[in-house]
CSV table of C-alpha atoms in Angstrom, one decimal:
chain,number,residue,atom,x,y,z
L,24,MET,CA,14.8,-12.8,-16.8
L,25,LEU,CA,11.4,-12.8,-15.1
L,26,LYS,CA,8.3,-12.7,-17.4
L,27,VAL,CA,5.6,-10.3,-16.3
L,28,ALA,CA,2.0,-9.7,-17.3
L,29,VAL,CA,-0.1,-6.7,-16.2
L,30,VAL,CA,-3.8,-7.0,-15.8
L,31,GLY,CA,-5.8,-3.8,-16.0
L,32,VAL,CA,-4.0,-1.1,-18.0
L,33,GLY,CA,-5.9,2.0,-17.1
L,34,ASN,CA,-4.0,4.9,-15.4
L,35,ILE,CA,-2.2,2.8,-12.8
L,36,GLY,CA,-1.7,-0.2,-15.0
L,37,LYS,CA,0.1,2.0,-17.5
L,38,ILE,CA,2.5,3.0,-14.7
L,39,HIS,CA,3.1,-0.7,-14.0
L,40,CYS,CA,3.8,-1.4,-17.6
L,41,ARG,CA,6.3,1.5,-17.9
L,42,TYR,CA,8.4,0.5,-14.9
L,43,TYR,CA,8.4,-3.2,-15.6
L,44,SER,CA,9.6,-2.3,-19.1
L,45,GLN,CA,12.4,-0.3,-17.7
L,46,ASN,CA,13.6,-3.1,-15.3
L,47,PRO,CA,16.5,-5.0,-16.8
L,48,ASP,CA,15.6,-8.2,-14.9
L,49,VAL,CA,12.0,-8.2,-16.4
L,50,LYS,CA,10.4,-8.8,-19.7
L,51,LEU,CA,6.8,-7.5,-20.0
L,52,VAL,CA,5.3,-10.3,-22.1
L,53,ALA,CA,1.6,-9.7,-21.9
L,54,VAL,CA,-1.1,-7.2,-20.9
L,55,CYS,CA,-4.8,-7.9,-20.3
L,56,ASP,CA,-7.8,-5.5,-20.1
L,57,LEU,CA,-11.5,-5.9,-20.7
L,58,ILE,CA,-11.3,-2.8,-22.9
L,59,GLU,CA,-9.4,-4.1,-25.9
L,60,GLU,CA,-8.2,-0.7,-27.1
L,61,ARG,CA,-6.3,-0.2,-23.8
L,62,ALA,CA,-4.6,-3.5,-24.2
L,63,LEU,CA,-3.7,-2.9,-27.8
L,64,ALA,CA,-2.2,0.5,-26.9
L,65,MET,CA,0.1,-1.2,-24.4
L,66,GLU,CA,1.0,-3.8,-27.0
L,67,GLU,CA,2.0,-1.1,-29.4
L,68,LEU,CA,3.9,0.9,-26.8
L,69,HIS,CA,5.8,-1.9,-25.0
L,70,GLY,CA,5.6,-4.9,-27.4
L,71,ALA,CA,3.6,-7.0,-24.9
L,72,LYS,CA,0.9,-9.3,-26.3
L,73,ALA,CA,-2.6,-7.9,-25.8
L,74,TYR,CA,-5.4,-10.0,-24.3
L,75,THR,CA,-8.9,-9.4,-23.1
L,76,ASP,CA,-9.3,-12.6,-21.2
L,77,LEU,CA,-7.0,-13.5,-18.2
L,78,LYS,CA,-7.4,-17.2,-18.4
L,79,THR,CA,-6.5,-17.2,-22.1
L,80,MET,CA,-3.5,-15.1,-21.4
L,81,LEU,CA,-2.2,-17.5,-18.7
L,82,GLN,CA,-2.8,-20.5,-20.9
L,83,SER,CA,-1.0,-18.9,-23.9
L,84,GLU,CA,2.0,-17.2,-22.3
L,85,GLU,CA,4.9,-18.2,-20.1
L,86,ILE,CA,4.5,-15.9,-17.1
L,87,ASP,CA,6.2,-15.7,-13.7
L,88,ILE,CA,4.6,-12.6,-12.2
L,89,VAL,CA,1.1,-11.1,-12.6
L,90,SER,CA,0.6,-7.5,-11.6
L,91,ILE,CA,-3.0,-6.6,-11.0
L,92,ALA,CA,-4.1,-3.0,-11.5
L,93,THR,CA,-7.8,-3.4,-12.2
L,94,ALA,CA,-10.2,-0.8,-10.8
L,95,GLY,CA,-13.7,-1.3,-9.5
L,96,GLU,CA,-15.8,-0.1,-6.5
L,97,GLU,CA,-13.7,1.8,-3.9
L,98,ASN,CA,-10.7,1.2,-6.2
L,99,GLY,CA,-10.4,-2.4,-5.1
L,100,GLY,CA,-13.7,-4.0,-6.2
L,101,ASP,CA,-12.2,-5.7,-9.2
L,102,HIS,CA,-9.0,-7.1,-7.6
L,103,PHE,CA,-10.2,-10.3,-6.1
L,104,ALA,CA,-11.3,-12.3,-9.1
L,105,PRO,CA,-8.2,-11.9,-11.3
L,106,ALA,CA,-6.0,-12.4,-8.2
L,107,VAL,CA,-7.6,-15.7,-7.5
L,108,ILE,CA,-7.2,-16.8,-11.1
L,109,ALA,CA,-3.5,-15.9,-11.0
L,110,ILE,CA,-2.8,-17.5,-7.6
L,111,GLU,CA,-4.6,-20.7,-8.7
L,112,ALA,CA,-2.3,-20.7,-11.7
L,113,GLY,CA,0.7,-20.7,-9.4
L,114,LYS,CA,1.9,-17.2,-10.3
L,115,ASP,CA,3.5,-14.7,-8.0
L,116,VAL,CA,1.1,-11.8,-7.7
L,117,LEU,CA,1.3,-8.1,-7.0
L,118,VAL,CA,-2.1,-6.5,-6.3
L,119,GLU,CA,-2.8,-2.8,-6.2
L,120,LYS,CA,-4.2,-1.6,-2.9
L,121,PRO,CA,-6.6,-2.4,-1.4
L,122,ILE,CA,-6.1,-6.1,-2.3
L,123,SER,CA,-9.9,-6.2,-2.2
L,124,ASN,CA,-12.5,-3.7,-0.9
L,125,ASN,CA,-14.3,-6.6,0.7
L,126,ILE,CA,-12.6,-7.8,3.9
L,127,GLU,CA,-13.8,-11.4,3.5
L,128,GLU,CA,-12.3,-11.5,0.0
L,129,ALA,CA,-9.0,-10.0,1.2
L,130,ARG,CA,-8.8,-12.7,3.9
L,131,GLU,CA,-9.5,-15.4,1.3
L,132,LEU,CA,-6.7,-14.1,-1.0
L,133,VAL,CA,-4.1,-14.3,1.8
L,134,ARG,CA,-5.3,-17.7,2.8
L,135,LEU,CA,-5.2,-19.0,-0.8
L,136,ALA,CA,-1.8,-17.6,-1.5
L,137,ALA,CA,-0.5,-19.3,1.6
L,138,GLU,CA,-2.2,-22.6,0.6
L,139,LYS,CA,-0.6,-22.4,-2.9
L,140,ASN,CA,2.7,-21.2,-1.5
L,141,VAL,CA,2.9,-18.3,-4.0
L,142,ARG,CA,4.1,-14.8,-3.3
L,143,LEU,CA,1.3,-12.3,-2.8
L,144,VAL,CA,2.2,-8.6,-2.3
L,145,SER,CA,0.5,-5.3,-2.6
L,146,ASN,CA,1.6,-1.9,-4.0
L,147,LEU,CA,2.0,-0.2,-0.7
L,148,ASN,CA,4.5,2.1,-2.3
L,149,HIS,CA,4.7,4.9,0.4
L,150,ARG,CA,7.1,2.7,2.4
L,151,PHE,CA,9.5,2.2,-0.5
L,152,VAL,CA,11.4,5.5,-0.2
L,153,PRO,CA,14.8,6.4,1.3
L,154,ALA,CA,13.2,8.5,4.1
L,155,ALA,CA,11.2,5.5,5.3
L,156,TYR,CA,14.2,3.2,5.0
L,157,LYS,CA,16.2,5.6,7.2
L,158,GLY,CA,13.4,5.7,9.8
L,159,LYS,CA,13.2,1.9,9.9
L,160,GLU,CA,17.0,1.7,10.2
L,161,LEU,CA,17.0,4.1,13.2
L,162,ILE,CA,14.3,2.2,14.9
L,163,SER,CA,16.1,-1.1,14.4
L,164,LYS,CA,19.3,0.3,15.8
L,165,GLY,CA,17.5,1.5,18.9
L,166,ASP,CA,18.2,5.2,18.3
L,167,LEU,CA,14.5,6.0,19.0
L,168,GLY,CA,14.4,3.7,22.1
L,169,THR,CA,11.0,2.4,23.0
L,170,LEU,CA,8.4,3.7,20.6
L,171,LEU,CA,5.8,5.8,22.4
L,172,PHE,CA,3.6,7.5,19.7
L,173,LEU,CA,3.1,8.0,16.0
L,174,ASN,CA,1.2,10.8,14.2
L,175,MET,CA,0.2,10.2,10.6
L,176,LYS,CA,-1.6,12.4,8.1
L,177,LEU,CA,-2.6,11.6,4.5
L,178,THR,CA,-4.8,14.1,2.7
L,179,ILE,CA,-5.6,14.6,-1.0
L,180,GLN,CA,-8.4,16.1,-3.1
L,181,ASN,CA,-10.8,13.5,-4.4
L,182,PRO,CA,-14.3,14.7,-5.2
L,183,LYS,CA,-15.7,11.2,-6.1
L,184,GLU,CA,-18.8,10.0,-4.2
L,185,THR,CA,-18.8,6.3,-4.8
L,186,SER,CA,-19.6,4.9,-1.3
L,187,PRO,CA,-19.7,6.1,2.3
L,188,TRP,CA,-16.4,4.4,3.0
L,189,PHE,CA,-14.5,5.2,-0.3
L,190,HIS,CA,-12.1,7.5,1.4
L,191,LEU,CA,-11.1,5.0,4.1
L,192,ARG,CA,-10.8,1.9,1.8
L,193,ALA,CA,-9.2,3.5,-1.2
L,194,LEU,CA,-6.7,5.9,0.5
L,195,HIS,CA,-5.7,4.6,3.9
L,196,PRO,CA,-4.1,1.3,3.0
L,197,HIS,CA,-1.1,3.5,2.5
L,198,SER,CA,-1.2,5.5,5.7
L,199,VAL,CA,-1.9,2.5,7.9
L,200,ASP,CA,0.8,0.5,6.2
L,201,VAL,CA,3.4,3.2,6.9
L,202,MET,CA,2.4,3.2,10.6
L,203,ARG,CA,2.6,-0.6,10.8
L,204,TYR,CA,5.9,-0.6,8.9
L,205,PHE,CA,7.4,1.5,11.7
L,206,ALA,CA,5.5,0.3,14.8
L,207,GLY,CA,4.0,-3.2,14.1
L,208,ASP,CA,0.6,-4.5,14.6
L,209,ILE,CA,-2.3,-2.3,15.7
L,210,LYS,CA,-4.4,-3.7,18.6
L,211,ARG,CA,-7.5,-1.4,18.6
L,212,VAL,CA,-8.9,1.8,17.1
L,213,GLN,CA,-11.4,4.5,17.7
L,214,ALA,CA,-12.7,6.6,14.9
L,215,PHE,CA,-14.6,9.9,14.4
L,216,MET,CA,-15.5,11.0,10.9
L,217,THR,CA,-17.1,14.0,9.2
L,218,LYS,CA,-18.4,15.1,5.8
L,219,ALA,CA,-17.2,18.3,4.1
L,220,PRO,CA,-20.0,20.7,2.9
L,221,GLY,CA,-21.8,19.2,-0.1
L,222,ARG,CA,-20.4,15.7,0.5
L,223,SER,CA,-22.4,12.6,1.1
L,224,ILE,CA,-19.4,10.3,2.1
L,225,TRP,CA,-17.3,10.3,5.2
L,226,SER,CA,-14.6,12.3,3.5
L,227,THR,CA,-12.5,13.3,6.6
L,228,ALA,CA,-11.5,11.0,9.4
L,229,SER,CA,-9.7,11.1,12.8
L,230,ILE,CA,-8.6,7.8,14.1
L,231,ASN,CA,-7.0,6.9,17.4
L,232,LEU,CA,-4.8,3.8,17.5
L,233,GLU,CA,-3.2,1.6,20.1
L,234,PHE,CA,-0.4,-0.7,18.9
L,235,GLU,CA,0.3,-4.2,20.2
L,236,SER,CA,3.6,-2.9,21.6
L,237,GLY,CA,1.8,-0.4,23.8
L,238,ALA,CA,2.6,2.6,21.7
L,239,VAL,CA,-0.2,4.9,20.8
L,240,GLY,CA,-1.0,6.8,17.6
L,241,HIS,CA,-3.2,9.0,15.5
L,242,LEU,CA,-4.2,9.1,11.9
L,243,THR,CA,-5.8,12.1,10.2
L,244,GLY,CA,-7.1,11.5,6.7
L,245,SER,CA,-9.1,13.5,4.2
L,246,TYR,CA,-10.3,13.6,0.6
L,247,ASP,CA,-11.1,17.4,1.1
L,248,MET,CA,-7.6,18.9,0.8
L,249,ALA,CA,-5.7,20.4,-2.1
L,250,GLY,CA,-3.2,18.1,-3.9
L,251,ARG,CA,-1.0,21.1,-4.8
L,252,HIS,CA,0.3,21.1,-1.1
L,253,PRO,CA,2.1,18.4,0.8
L,254,ILE,CA,-0.1,15.4,1.2
L,255,GLU,CA,1.6,13.3,3.9
L,256,TYR,CA,3.2,13.7,7.3
L,257,CYS,CA,4.6,11.0,9.5
L,258,GLU,CA,6.1,11.5,13.0
L,259,VAL,CA,7.5,8.5,15.0
L,260,ALA,CA,8.7,9.1,18.6
L,261,GLY,CA,10.4,7.0,21.3
L,262,ASN,CA,12.0,7.7,24.6
L,263,LYS,CA,15.4,8.4,23.0
L,264,GLY,CA,14.4,10.4,20.0
L,265,ARG,CA,11.9,11.0,17.2
L,266,PHE,CA,11.8,11.5,13.5
L,267,VAL,CA,9.6,13.3,11.0
L,268,ILE,CA,9.0,12.5,7.3
L,269,ASP,CA,7.5,15.3,5.3
L,270,ASN,CA,5.5,14.7,2.1
L,271,VAL,CA,6.3,11.0,1.6
L,272,TYR,CA,9.9,11.4,0.7
L,273,GLU,CA,10.9,15.1,0.5
L,274,ASN,CA,12.5,15.6,3.9
L,275,PHE,CA,13.5,13.4,6.9
L,276,THR,CA,14.6,14.8,10.2
L,277,PHE,CA,15.8,12.9,13.3
L,278,TYR,CA,15.7,14.7,16.7
L,279,PRO,CA,17.8,12.8,19.2
L,280,HIS,CA,16.7,13.7,22.8
L,281,GLN,CA,20.2,14.1,24.2
L,282,SER,CA,21.8,16.2,21.4
L,283,ASP,CA,21.3,19.5,19.7
L,284,GLU,CA,22.6,18.1,16.4
L,285,LEU,CA,19.9,16.8,14.1
L,286,LEU,CA,20.1,14.2,11.3
L,287,VAL,CA,18.5,15.8,8.2
L,288,LEU,CA,18.1,14.1,4.8
L,289,ARG,CA,16.6,15.8,1.8
L,290,ASN,CA,15.5,14.3,-1.4
L,291,SER,CA,18.0,15.4,-4.1
L,292,ILE,CA,16.5,16.9,-7.3
L,293,MET,CA,19.3,15.1,-9.2
L,294,THR,CA,19.5,11.7,-7.6
L,295,GLY,CA,16.5,11.3,-5.3
L,296,VAL,CA,12.9,10.3,-6.1
L,297,GLY,CA,12.1,12.4,-9.1
L,298,SER,CA,8.3,12.2,-8.9
L,299,PHE,CA,5.6,10.5,-6.9
L,300,ASN,CA,5.2,7.9,-9.7
L,301,GLU,CA,8.8,6.8,-9.0
L,302,THR,CA,7.6,5.3,-5.7
L,303,PHE,CA,5.8,2.8,-7.9
L,304,LYS,CA,9.2,2.0,-9.6
L,305,ASN,CA,10.8,1.5,-6.2
L,306,ARG,CA,8.1,-0.9,-5.1
L,307,LEU,CA,7.9,-2.9,-8.4
L,308,ASP,CA,11.7,-3.1,-8.6
L,309,HIS,CA,11.8,-4.4,-5.0
L,310,PHE,CA,9.2,-7.0,-5.7
L,311,VAL,CA,11.2,-8.2,-8.8
L,312,MET,CA,14.4,-8.3,-6.7
L,313,GLN,CA,12.8,-10.4,-3.9
L,314,VAL,CA,11.3,-12.9,-6.5
L,315,LYS,CA,14.7,-13.2,-8.2
L,316,GLU,CA,16.4,-13.8,-4.8
L,317,GLY,CA,13.9,-16.5,-4.0
L,318,VAL,CA,12.6,-14.8,-0.8
L,319,ALA,CA,10.0,-17.1,0.8
L,320,PRO,CA,6.3,-16.0,0.4
L,321,SER,CA,6.0,-15.4,4.1
L,322,GLN,CA,9.0,-13.1,4.1
L,323,MET,CA,8.0,-10.8,1.3
L,324,GLU,CA,7.9,-7.1,2.1
L,325,ALA,CA,4.5,-5.2,1.9
L,326,SER,CA,3.0,-8.7,1.5
L,327,GLY,CA,-0.6,-9.6,1.1
L,328,ALA,CA,-0.7,-10.3,4.8
L,329,ASP,CA,0.6,-6.8,5.5
L,330,ALA,CA,-2.1,-5.4,3.2
L,331,LEU,CA,-4.8,-7.5,4.9
L,332,ALA,CA,-3.6,-6.3,8.3
L,333,GLY,CA,-4.0,-2.7,7.2
L,334,GLN,CA,-7.5,-3.4,5.9
L,335,GLU,CA,-8.5,-5.0,9.2
L,336,VAL,CA,-7.6,-1.7,10.8
L,337,ILE,CA,-9.6,0.2,8.3
L,338,GLU,CA,-12.7,-2.0,8.7
L,339,ALA,CA,-12.4,-1.7,12.5
L,340,ALA,CA,-12.3,2.1,12.1
L,341,ILE,CA,-15.4,1.9,10.0
L,342,ARG,CA,-17.1,-0.2,12.6
L,343,SER,CA,-16.1,2.3,15.3
L,344,GLN,CA,-17.8,5.1,13.3
L,345,LEU,CA,-20.9,3.0,12.9
L,346,GLU,CA,-20.9,2.4,16.7
L,347,ASN,CA,-20.6,6.1,17.6
L,348,GLY,CA,-16.9,6.1,18.3
L,349,ALA,CA,-16.6,2.8,20.1
L,350,VAL,CA,-13.2,1.3,20.7
L,351,ILE,CA,-12.9,-1.7,18.4
L,352,GLU,CA,-10.4,-4.6,18.6
L,353,VAL,CA,-8.5,-5.3,15.4
L,354,PRO,CA,-8.6,-8.9,14.2
L,355,LYS,CA,-5.2,-10.6,13.9
L,356,VAL,CA,-4.2,-11.7,10.4
L,357,LYS,CA,-2.3,-14.7,11.6
L,358,LYS,CA,-5.6,-16.5,12.3
L,359,GLU,CA,-6.6,-16.2,8.7
L,360,ILE,CA,-3.2,-17.4,7.3
L,361,LEU,CA,-3.1,-20.4,9.6
L,362,GLN,CA,-6.3,-21.7,8.0
L,363,ALA,CA,-4.3,-22.5,4.8
């Protein structure tokens, strides 16, 4: 049984604690939060020892996995320091997205994990759903043929005004990861952004993308839409067929070019993903499974390297906006990892 500790037990950290506690292959042994009341609440609820200092926790407990769900600026500002401590201690680490809101820190995390030969992954949970698995399967089987274009949309309502780039860095690690999951590395981007009335941040974005494969794509993102309606749409098209995923996991439709018969999958209310939070369960369970199976750090799904690759795309889009819509080349992650 793997022994897990969760660092940062605010709203997202509580979700981590809940699903680790439900996993039969895991024992949640410790939690850590700078706010002692939060840690003590998780201790009472799950029986995990409460700490307010990460180094003390790592010295005091036998731990295999550290799950980091701290908050911070742009939802990633407090991820780097605890991740470094856990990696230096030789632990396998899952970090909430973004792995850091600072691209240099994100690169350093990936480099350090490779140097220490530990597993570093991120909670890129939008890919851990049956609809995405089916899309990936069809692509691998060649049913779509050569990929030609992808259209992605991720929109929610978030009124926070923390930084000009909050929307990009906090939300779109998910959307970019889904696109990369299906179509691979992104070569270059061009971005145009706007601000909704009364907003000071770039709260809506339109981003053109070119993939290394030659496929092209587009991402629409916004913090100005209503969460009560579908938040996500993904279309992947090749020269033999295309598929559409509606609202993360609710519906999947494959349109083969040479047939009138469609493949349609719907999320069952009885046996499918019951709520969006269950995508966290899928992701955490998959991480635990890969650790138990001894999957090599370089072969982990939704890895730190994948998270970094997505952040490189986001930072390139930010630079494009700063340069009046210029086309920006996306740095390759492999160069950072090879420095280890």
